[in-house]
Coordinates of N, CA, C and O in Angstrom, one line a residue:
M1 N -9.6 2.5 -14.0 CA -10.2 3.9 -14.1 C -9.5 4.8 -12.7 O -9.2 5.7 -12.9
F2 N -9.3 3.9 -11.7 CA -8.6 4.8 -10.4 C -7.2 4.5 -10.4 O -6.8 4.4 -9.3
L3 N -6.6 3.8 -11.6 CA -5.4 3.8 -11.4 C -4.5 4.8 -10.8 O -3.6 5.1 -9.8
G4 N -4.6 5.8 -11.2 CA -3.4 7.3 -11.1 C -3.9 7.6 -9.8 O -2.7 8.1 -9.2
L5 N -5.2 7.4 -9.8 CA -5.5 8.3 -8.2 C -5.1 7.1 -7.3 O -4.2 8.0 -6.1
S6 N -5.4 5.9 -7.0 CA -4.7 4.9 -6.2 C -3.3 5.3 -5.7 O -3.0 5.1 -4.7
L7 N -2.5 5.6 -7.5 CA -1.3 5.3 -7.3 C -1.0 6.8 -6.6 O 0.2 6.6 -5.5
L8 N -1.2 7.5 -6.8 CA -0.6 8.3 -6.0 C -1.1 8.7 -4.7 O -0.3 8.9 -3.6
V9 N -2.2 8.3 -3.8 CA -1.9 8.1 -2.6 C -1.6 7.3 -2.0 O -0.6 7.8 -1.2
V10 N -1.3 6.2 -2.8 CA -0.2 5.2 -2.0 C 1.0 5.8 -2.1 O 1.8 5.4 -0.6
G11 N 1.4 6.5 -3.3 CA 2.9 7.4 -3.1 C 2.9 8.4 -2.1 O 4.1 7.9 -1.4
V12 N 1.7 8.8 -1.9 CA 1.6 10.1 -0.6 C 1.9 9.3 0.4 O 2.6 10.0 1.5
V13 N 1.3 8.4 0.8 CA 0.7 7.7 2.5 C 2.7 6.9 2.6 O 3.1 6.9 3.3
L14 N 3.2 6.4 1.4 CA 4.0 5.1 1.8 C 5.2 6.5 2.0 O 6.2 6.0 3.0
C15 N 5.6 7.3 1.4 CA 6.4 8.3 1.8 C 6.3 8.8 2.8 O 7.5 9.0 3.4
L16 N 5.4 9.0 3.2 CA 5.6 10.0 4.7 C 5.1 8.8 5.6 O 6.5 9.0 6.7
N17 N 5.0 7.7 5.3 CA 5.3 6.4 6.1 C 6.7 6.6 6.5 O 7.4 6.0 7.8
G18 N 7.1 6.3 5.7 CA 8.9 5.9 5.5 C 9.3 7.0 6.3 O 10.3 6.7 7.3
V19 N 9.1 8.4 5.7 CA 9.7 9.5 6.9 C 9.6 9.3 8.3 O 10.1 9.5 8.9
W20 N 8.3 8.8 8.6 CA 7.5 9.0 10.2 C 8.4 7.4 10.6 O 9.0 8.2 11.5
Q21 N 8.8 6.3 10.0 CA 9.6 5.5 10.8 C 11.0 5.6 10.3 O 11.5 5.1 11.6
A22 N 11.6 6.7 10.1 CA 12.3 7.3 10.1 C 12.7 8.4 11.4 O 13.4 9.2 11.6
D23 N 11.5 8.6 12.1 CA 11.6 9.0 13.4 C 11.7 10.8 13.1 O 12.6 11.0 13.5
R24 N 11.2 11.1 11.5 CA 11.0 12.6 11.3 C 9.8 13.6 11.6 O 9.6 14.2 11.3
I25 N 8.5 12.5 12.0 CA 6.9 12.7 12.0 C 6.9 11.8 13.2 O 7.0 10.8 13.3
Q26 N 6.1 12.5 14.0 CA 5.5 11.8 15.3 C 4.2 10.7 15.0 O 3.5 11.2 13.8
D27 N 4.3 10.1 15.7 CA 3.0 9.6 15.7 C 1.8 10.0 15.6 O 1.0 9.7 14.9
R28 N 1.3 10.8 16.5 CA 0.2 11.8 16.3 C 0.2 12.1 15.4 O -1.4 11.9 14.5
E29 N 1.2 12.7 14.6 CA 0.8 13.2 13.1 C 0.3 12.5 11.7 O -0.2 13.1 11.1
I30 N 1.4 11.1 12.0 CA 1.0 9.8 11.1 C -0.6 9.9 11.0 O -0.8 9.3 9.9
I31 N -1.2 9.9 12.2 CA -2.6 9.3 12.1 C -2.9 10.1 10.7 O -3.9 9.3 9.9
L32 N -3.2 11.4 10.2 CA -4.3 11.6 9.5 C -4.2 11.2 7.9 O -5.2 10.7 7.9
I33 N -2.9 11.3 7.7 CA -2.2 10.9 6.2 C -3.2 9.5 6.0 O -3.7 9.3 5.1
N34 N -3.0 8.7 6.8 CA -3.3 7.4 7.0 C -4.8 6.8 7.0 O -5.3 6.2 6.1
A35 N -5.5 7.8 8.0 CA -6.4 7.8 8.1 C -7.6 8.9 6.6 O -8.0 7.8 5.9
V36 N -6.5 9.6 6.0 CA -7.2 10.1 4.7 C -7.3 9.0 3.7 O -7.8 8.7 2.9
A37 N -5.8 7.8 3.3 CA -5.9 7.4 2.4 C -6.8 5.9 2.5 O -7.5 5.9 1.8
A38 N -7.3 5.6 3.7 CA -8.4 4.9 4.0 C -9.3 5.0 3.1 O -10.2 4.3 2.8
L39 N -9.6 5.9 3.8 CA -11.1 6.7 3.8 C -10.9 6.7 2.2 O -12.4 6.6 1.1
V40 N -10.2 7.1 1.0 CA -10.1 7.0 -0.1 C -10.2 5.7 -0.8 O -10.8 5.6 -1.6
F41 N -9.3 4.9 -0.4 CA -9.2 3.7 -0.6 C -10.8 3.0 -0.3 O -11.1 2.6 -1.7
F42 N -11.6 3.2 0.5 CA -12.9 2.4 0.9 C -13.8 3.2 -0.1 O -14.5 2.4 -0.5
A43 N -13.9 4.4 -0.4 CA -14.4 5.1 -1.8 C -14.5 4.8 -3.0 O -15.3 4.2 -3.5
I44 N -13.1 4.4 -3.1 CA -12.9 3.5 -4.6 C -13.1 1.9 -4.5 O -14.1 1.9 -5.4
I45 N -13.0 1.3 -3.2 CA -13.6 0.1 -3.3 C -15.1 0.2 -3.9 O -15.5 -0.8 -4.3
L46 N -15.8 0.5 -2.7 CA -16.9 1.4 -3.1 C -17.9 1.4 -4.6 O -18.1 1.0 -5.1
L47 N -17.2 2.6 -5.5 CA -17.4 2.7 -6.6 C -16.6 1.4 -7.8 O -17.7 0.9 -8.7
I48 N -15.8 0.8 -7.2 CA -15.6 -0.5 -8.2 C -16.6 -1.7 -7.9 O -17.0 -2.3 -8.7
A49 N -16.5 -1.8 -6.9 CA -18.0 -2.8 -6.6 C -19.3 -2.8 -6.6 O -19.8 -3.3 -7.3
L50 N -19.7 -1.6 -6.7 CA -20.9 -0.5 -7.1 C -21.1 -1.3 -9.0 O -22.3 -1.1 -9.1
D51 N -19.8 -1.3 -10.1 CA -20.0 -1.4 -11.1 C -19.4 -2.7 -11.3 O -19.2 -2.7 -12.7
A52 N -19.3 -3.4 -10.4 CA -19.0 -4.9 -11.0 C -20.3 -5.3 -11.6 O -21.0 -5.5 -11.1
R53 N -20.1 -6.4 -12.8 CA -20.5 -6.9 -14.1 C -20.1 -8.7 -13.1 O -21.1 -9.5 -13.8
Q54 N -19.0 -9.0 -12.6 CA -19.2 -10.4 -12.6 C -17.8 -10.3 -11.4 O -17.5 -9.7 -11.3
P55 N -17.8 -11.6 -10.9 CA -17.0 -11.6 -9.7 C -15.8 -11.5 -10.0 O -15.4 -10.8 -9.1
A56 N -15.0 -11.7 -11.2 CA -13.4 -11.4 -10.9 C -13.3 -9.8 -11.5 O -12.5 -9.1 -11.0
D57 N -14.4 -8.8 -11.7 CA -14.5 -7.3 -11.2 C -14.6 -7.2 -10.5 O -13.5 -6.2 -10.0
L58 N -14.4 -7.6 -9.5 CA -14.1 -7.6 -8.0 C -12.6 -7.6 -7.2 O -12.1 -7.7 -5.8
L59 N -12.1 -8.3 -8.0 CA -10.4 -8.6 -7.5 C -9.5 -6.9 -7.2 O -9.1 -6.9 -6.6
D60 N -10.2 -6.7 -8.0 CA -9.8 -5.1 -7.9 C -10.1 -4.4 -6.7 O -9.3 -3.6 -5.9
A61 N -11.3 -4.3 -6.1 CA -11.5 -4.1 -5.1 C -10.8 -4.8 -3.5 O -10.4 -4.2 -3.0
G62 N -11.2 -5.8 -4.2 CA -10.3 -7.0 -2.9 C -9.2 -6.1 -2.8 O -8.7 -6.0 -1.6
M63 N -8.2 -5.7 -3.7 CA -6.9 -5.6 -3.9 C -6.5 -4.5 -3.1 O -5.5 -4.3 -2.6
T64 N -7.5 -3.6 -3.8 CA -7.5 -2.2 -2.7 C -7.8 -2.1 -1.5 O -7.5 -1.2 -1.0
L65 N -8.4 -3.4 -1.0 CA -9.4 -3.2 0.4 C -7.9 -3.5 1.3 O -7.7 -2.9 2.5
L66 N -6.8 -3.9 1.1 CA -5.4 -4.8 1.2 C -4.7 -3.0 1.7 O -4.7 -3.3 2.5
F67 N -4.5 -2.0 0.5 CA -4.3 -1.2 1.1 C -5.0 -0.3 2.1 O -4.6 0.0 3.1
G68 N -6.4 0.2 1.8 CA -7.1 0.8 2.4 C -7.2 0.3 4.1 O -7.1 0.7 4.6
T69 N -7.6 -0.7 4.6 CA -7.2 -1.1 5.7 C -5.8 -1.7 6.4 O -5.4 -0.9 7.0
T70 N -4.6 -1.6 6.1 CA -3.4 -1.4 6.1 C -3.2 0.2 6.5 O -2.6 0.7 7.8
Y71 N -4.2 1.0 6.0 CA -3.6 2.3 6.5 C -4.4 2.7 7.5 O -4.5 3.9 8.3
L72 N -5.7 2.4 7.3 CA -6.5 2.3 8.5 C -6.1 2.1 10.0 O -6.4 2.4 10.9
W73 N -5.5 0.5 9.7 CA -4.9 0.0 11.1 C -3.7 1.0 11.4 O -3.2 1.1 12.3
I74 N -2.7 1.5 10.4 CA -1.8 2.0 10.9 C -2.2 3.1 11.6 O -1.7 3.5 12.9
A75 N -3.4 4.2 11.2 CA -3.8 5.3 11.9 C -4.7 5.1 13.8 O -4.1 5.2 14.2
Y76 N -5.3 3.6 13.0 CA -5.6 3.2 14.7 C -4.4 2.8 15.4 O -4.3 3.6 16.8
N77 N -3.6 2.2 15.4 CA -2.2 2.0 15.9 C -1.8 2.9 16.9 O -1.5 3.2 17.6
R78 N -1.4 4.0 15.8 CA -0.7 4.8 16.4 C -1.9 6.4 17.3 O -1.1 6.9 18.1
A79 N -3.4 6.3 16.9 CA -4.4 6.1 18.0 C -3.9 6.1 19.2 O -4.3 6.5 20.1
V80 N -3.8 5.0 19.4 CA -4.1 4.0 21.0 C -2.8 3.5 21.1 O -2.8 3.1 21.9
S81 N -1.4 3.7 20.4 CA -0.6 3.3 20.6 C -0.3 2.1 20.8 O 0.2 1.5 21.8
S82 N -0.8 1.0 19.9 CA -0.4 -0.4 20.1 C 0.6 -0.4 19.3 O 1.5 -0.1 18.8
S83 N 1.3 -1.9 19.6 CA 2.3 -2.4 19.8 C 2.7 -2.8 17.9 O 3.4 -3.1 16.9
G84 N 1.6 -2.7 17.6 CA 1.2 -3.5 15.9 C 1.4 -4.5 15.4 O 1.3 -5.1 14.3
E85 N 1.5 -5.6 17.2 CA 1.3 -7.3 16.7 C 0.5 -7.7 15.4 O 0.8 -8.7 14.6
G86 N -0.9 -7.1 15.5 CA -1.7 -7.3 14.9 C -1.7 -7.2 13.2 O -2.0 -7.7 12.4
L87 N -1.2 -5.6 13.1 CA -0.9 -5.4 11.8 C 0.3 -6.2 10.8 O 0.0 -6.2 10.0
G88 N 1.5 -6.7 12.1 CA 2.1 -7.5 11.6 C 1.4 -8.6 10.4 O 2.0 -9.3 10.0
W89 N 1.2 -9.3 11.5 CA 0.0 -10.5 11.2 C -0.5 -10.6 9.9 O -0.4 -11.0 9.0
F90 N -1.4 -9.2 9.9 CA -2.5 -9.4 8.3 C -1.0 -8.5 7.6 O -1.4 -9.5 6.7
S91 N -0.2 -8.0 8.0 CA 0.8 -7.9 6.6 C 1.3 -9.0 6.7 O 1.1 -9.1 4.8
G92 N 1.6 -9.7 6.9 CA 1.9 -11.3 6.8 C 1.2 -12.3 5.6 O 1.4 -12.6 4.7
F93 N 0.1 -12.2 5.8 CA -1.2 -12.3 4.9 C -1.3 -11.7 3.9 O -1.4 -12.5 2.7
V94 N -1.3 -10.4 3.8 CA -1.4 -9.7 2.5 C 0.3 -10.1 1.3 O -0.3 -9.8 0.6
A95 N 1.3 -9.9 2.4 CA 2.2 -10.2 1.6 C 2.2 -11.7 0.5 O 2.1 -11.7 -0.4
L96 N 1.8 -12.7 1.0 CA 0.9 -14.1 0.3 C -0.1 -13.6 -0.8 O -0.1 -14.4 -1.9
T97 N -0.7 -12.6 -0.1 CA -2.4 -12.5 -0.9 C -1.2 -11.6 -2.1 O -2.2 -11.6 -3.4
A98 N -0.7 -10.6 -2.0 CA -0.3 -9.7 -3.0 C 0.5 -9.9 -4.0 O 0.9 -10.0 -5.2
A99 N 1.4 -11.5 -3.9 CA 2.7 -11.8 -4.7 C 2.2 -12.5 -5.9 O 2.5 -11.9 -6.8
P100 N 1.1 -13.4 -5.7 CA 0.3 -14.2 -7.0 C -0.4 -12.9 -7.9 O 0.0 -13.2 -9.0
M101 N -0.4 -11.7 -7.6 CA -0.5 -10.4 -8.3 C 0.5 -10.1 -9.3 O -0.5 -9.3 -10.5
A102 N 1.5 -10.2 -9.1 CA 2.5 -10.1 -9.7 C 2.6 -10.5 -10.7 O 2.9 -10.1 -12.0
L103 N 2.0 -12.2 -10.7 CA 2.2 -12.9 -12.1 C 1.6 -12.7 -13.0 O 1.3 -12.8 -13.8
R104 N 0.5 -12.3 -12.6 CA -0.9 -12.4 -12.8 C -0.9 -11.2 -13.7 O -1.0 -11.2 -15.0
V105 N -0.3 -10.0 -13.2 CA -0.4 -9.1 -13.9 C 0.6 -8.9 -15.0 O 0.1 -8.7 -16.4
L106 N 1.8 -9.9 -14.6 CA 3.1 -10.2 -15.6 C 2.4 -10.6 -16.5 O 2.6 -10.3 -17.9
A107 N 1.5 -12.0 -16.5 CA 1.2 -13.2 -17.5 C 0.5 -11.8 -18.1 O 0.0 -12.7 -19.4
Q108 N -0.8 -11.1 -18.0 CA -1.3 -10.1 -18.9 C -1.1 -9.2 -19.5 O -1.6 -8.3 -20.0
A109 N 0.6 -9.0 -19.2 CA 1.0 -7.3 -19.8 C 0.8 -7.7 -21.1 O 1.0 -8.3 -21.8
E110 N 0.7 -5.7 -21.6 CA -0.1 -5.7 -23.2 C 1.3 -4.8 -23.0 O 1.3 -4.3 -24.8
G111 N 2.1 -4.8 -22.2 CA 3.3 -3.2 -22.7 C 4.3 -3.1 -21.5 O 3.6 -3.9 -20.2
L112 N 4.7 -1.9 -21.7 CA 6.1 -1.2 -20.3 C 5.4 -1.3 -19.2 O 6.0 -1.4 -18.3
F113 N 4.2 -0.9 -19.4 CA 3.3 0.0 -17.9 C 3.1 -1.4 -17.3 O 3.1 -1.2 -16.2
D114 N 2.4 -2.0 -18.0 CA 2.0 -4.0 -17.3 C 3.1 -3.9 -16.4 O 2.9 -5.1 -15.5
V115 N 4.1 -4.5 -17.3 CA 5.3 -4.9 -16.8 C 5.7 -4.4 -15.5 O 6.2 -4.5 -14.2
W116 N 6.1 -2.8 -15.4 CA 6.1 -2.5 -14.6 C 5.5 -2.1 -13.5 O 5.7 -2.9 -11.8
L117 N 3.9 -2.5 -13.8 CA 2.8 -2.7 -12.6 C 2.8 -3.8 -12.0 O 3.0 -4.0 -10.9
A118 N 3.3 -5.2 -12.7 CA 3.8 -6.5 -12.0 C 5.1 -6.2 -10.9 O 4.7 -6.9 -9.8
A119 N 6.2 -5.6 -11.2 CA 7.1 -4.9 -10.6 C 6.6 -4.2 -9.6 O 7.0 -4.7 -8.1
C120 N 5.4 -3.6 -9.7 CA 5.0 -2.9 -8.2 C 4.6 -3.6 -7.0 O 4.4 -3.8 -5.8
W121 N 4.3 -5.0 -8.0 CA 2.9 -5.7 -7.2 C 3.7 -6.8 -6.2 O 3.8 -7.1 -5.1
A122 N 5.0 -6.9 -7.0 CA 6.0 -8.0 -6.1 C 6.9 -6.6 -5.0 O 6.7 -7.2 -3.9
A123 N 7.1 -5.5 -5.5 CA 8.0 -4.3 -4.4 C 6.6 -4.1 -3.2 O 7.1 -4.7 -2.2
W124 N 5.5 -4.3 -3.3 CA 4.3 -4.1 -1.9 C 4.2 -5.4 -1.3 O 4.0 -5.4 -0.3
S125 N 4.4 -6.1 -2.2 CA 4.3 -8.1 -1.8 C 5.6 -8.0 -0.6 O 5.3 -8.2 0.8
G126 N 6.6 -7.0 -1.5 CA 7.8 -7.7 -0.3 C 7.8 -6.4 1.1 O 8.6 -7.1 2.0
L127 N 7.4 -5.6 1.0 CA 7.1 -4.1 1.5 C 6.5 -4.9 3.2 O 6.7 -4.8 3.9
W128 N 4.9 -5.9 2.5 CA 4.7 -6.0 3.3 C 4.8 -7.2 4.6 O 4.6 -7.2 5.8
F129 N 5.8 -7.8 3.9 CA 6.8 -8.9 4.0 C 7.8 -8.7 5.3 O 7.8 -8.9 5.9
L130 N 8.1 -6.9 5.2 CA 9.1 -6.8 5.8 C 8.1 -6.1 7.1 O 9.0 -6.6 8.4
Y131 N 6.9 -5.5 6.9 CA 6.1 -5.3 7.8 C 6.1 -6.7 8.7 O 5.8 -6.6 10.1
F132 N 5.4 -7.4 8.5 CA 5.7 -8.6 8.4 C 6.4 -8.9 9.9 O 6.1 -9.2 11.3
L133 N 7.8 -9.2 9.5 CA 8.8 -9.3 10.2 C 9.3 -8.1 11.1 O 9.4 -8.9 12.2
N134 N 9.0 -6.9 11.3 CA 9.1 -6.3 11.8 C 8.2 -6.3 13.0 O 8.4 -6.1 14.4
L135 N 7.4 -6.3 12.5 CA 5.8 -6.1 13.3 C 5.7 -7.3 14.4 O 4.9 -7.4 15.6
A136 N 5.1 -8.5 13.8 CA 4.4 -9.6 13.6 C 5.6 -10.8 14.6 O 5.7 -11.0 15.5
L137 N 6.9 -10.7 14.0 CA 8.1 -11.5 14.2 C 9.1 -10.8 15.1 O 10.0 -11.5 15.7
R138 N 9.3 -9.0 14.9 CA 9.7 -8.7 15.8 C 11.9 -9.1 15.1 O 12.8 -9.0 16.1
R139 N 11.8 -9.5 14.1 CA 13.4 -9.5 13.5 C 13.7 -9.2 12.5 O 14.4 -9.4 11.6
G140 N 12.6 -8.0 11.7 CA 12.8 -7.1 11.1 C 14.6 -6.3 11.2 O 14.6 -6.2 12.5
N141 N 14.6 -5.9 10.3 CA 15.7 -4.5 10.5 C 14.6 -2.9 10.1 O 14.5 -2.3 8.9
P142 N 14.3 -2.7 11.1 CA 13.2 -0.9 11.0 C 14.2 0.1 9.9 O 13.0 1.0 8.9
R143 N 15.2 0.6 9.4 CA 15.8 1.0 9.0 C 15.5 0.6 7.5 O 15.1 1.6 7.3
L144 N 15.7 -0.6 7.3 CA 15.6 -1.2 6.1 C 14.3 -0.8 6.1 O 13.5 -0.5 4.4
T145 N 13.6 -1.4 6.9 CA 12.0 -1.2 6.6 C 11.5 0.4 6.0 O 10.6 0.6 5.1
A146 N 12.2 1.2 6.3 CA 11.6 2.5 6.5 C 12.3 3.0 5.3 O 11.2 4.0 4.6
M147 N 13.3 2.9 4.3 CA 14.1 3.0 3.8 C 13.5 2.2 2.3 O 13.3 3.1 1.6
A148 N 12.5 1.1 2.4 CA 11.9 0.4 1.4 C 10.8 1.3 1.3 O 10.1 1.3 -0.1
T149 N 9.7 1.5 2.4 CA 8.8 2.1 2.2 C 8.8 3.8 1.6 O 7.9 4.1 0.9
L150 N 9.6 4.6 1.9 CA 10.2 5.4 1.1 C 10.6 5.4 -0.2 O 9.4 6.0 -1.0
L151 N 10.9 4.1 -0.6 CA 11.6 4.4 -2.0 C 10.4 3.7 -2.8 O 9.9 3.9 -3.7
C152 N 9.7 2.6 -2.2 CA 8.1 2.3 -2.5 C 7.2 3.4 -3.4 O 7.0 3.5 -4.0
G153 N 7.3 4.3 -2.1 CA 6.3 5.5 -2.1 C 6.7 6.4 -3.2 O 6.0 6.7 -3.9
I154 N 7.9 6.4 -3.3 CA 8.4 7.2 -5.1 C 8.0 6.7 -5.7 O 7.6 7.1 -7.2
F155 N 8.8 5.4 -6.2 CA 8.7 4.6 -7.4 C 7.5 3.9 -7.8 O 7.4 3.3 -9.3
T156 N 7.1 3.5 -6.8 CA 5.3 2.6 -7.2 C 4.3 3.1 -7.2 O 3.6 2.5 -7.6
G157 N 4.3 4.7 -6.7 CA 3.0 5.2 -6.5 C 3.0 6.4 -6.8 O 2.7 6.7 -7.7
W158 N 4.3 8.1 -5.8 CA 4.0 8.9 -6.1 C 4.9 9.1 -7.8 O 3.7 10.0 -8.6
L159 N 5.4 9.1 -8.4 CA 5.9 9.3 -9.5 C 4.8 8.8 -10.7 O 4.6 9.3 -11.7
P160 N 4.8 7.3 -10.8 CA 3.7 6.2 -11.3 C 2.5 7.3 -11.3 O 1.9 7.0 -12.5
G161 N 1.8 7.3 -10.5 CA 0.4 8.4 -10.1 C 0.6 9.1 -10.6 O -0.5 9.8 -11.5
L162 N 1.1 10.3 -11.0 CA 1.2 11.2 -11.2 C 1.4 11.5 -13.2 O 1.0 12.0 -13.5
V163 N 2.6 10.6 -13.8 CA 2.3 9.8 -15.4 C 1.0 9.4 -15.5 O 0.8 10.3 -16.4
V164 N 0.4 8.4 -14.4 CA -1.1 8.0 -15.3 C -1.8 9.1 -15.3 O -2.8 9.5 -16.3
L165 N -1.9 10.2 -14.0 CA -3.0 11.1 -14.3 C -2.7 12.1 -15.1 O -3.5 13.2 -15.9
H166 N -1.2 12.6 -15.8 CA -1.1 13.6 -16.7 C -1.5 12.7 -18.2 O -0.7 13.6 -19.0
G167 N -1.8 11.4 -18.3 CA -1.9 11.0 -19.4 C -0.9 10.4 -19.9 O -0.9 10.4 -21.1
L168 N 0.4 10.3 -19.6 CA 1.8 10.3 -20.2 C 2.1 8.5 -20.3 O 3.1 7.9 -20.7
T169 N 1.5 7.9 -19.7 CA 0.8 6.0 -20.3 C 1.3 5.6 -21.6 O 1.1 4.2 -21.9
G170 N 0.9 6.4 -22.5 CA 1.2 5.9 -24.0 C -0.1 5.4 -24.4 O -0.9 5.5 -24.8

């Protein structure tokens, strides 16, 4: 039910984070969108959890929590000028947690949109892995990560979120 909103928020925050990583937005300015995204996701998590009927229903809440925590952590790191190493290790954990979602969604796919959503999970997992490499191991490529963040924002969030919110998924 919250897919369109979630995708739109992911798209906006990833696009802006990619622009920020390319040094086009200052650290203190990127705090706001990440904090707002985290608040939106935490509200969605609460609504999903309150409507849960069985333990499997909480999978969406749990996976959404990964996004919300990431954006809250980015906002925090920029507010206190942290190195981001903790976020990097968290991102490695999240990359491993998100990767099976691609396979799960693909296995349950009922149409092209579901196949696309599985590809999104694979892309998000890869993006979190890039953050792990950059922040935790200091072995990544920041320019590649900035571009991947921007492209993921456009193609896994912003445009698809608009498609879902406009009811164009079929």
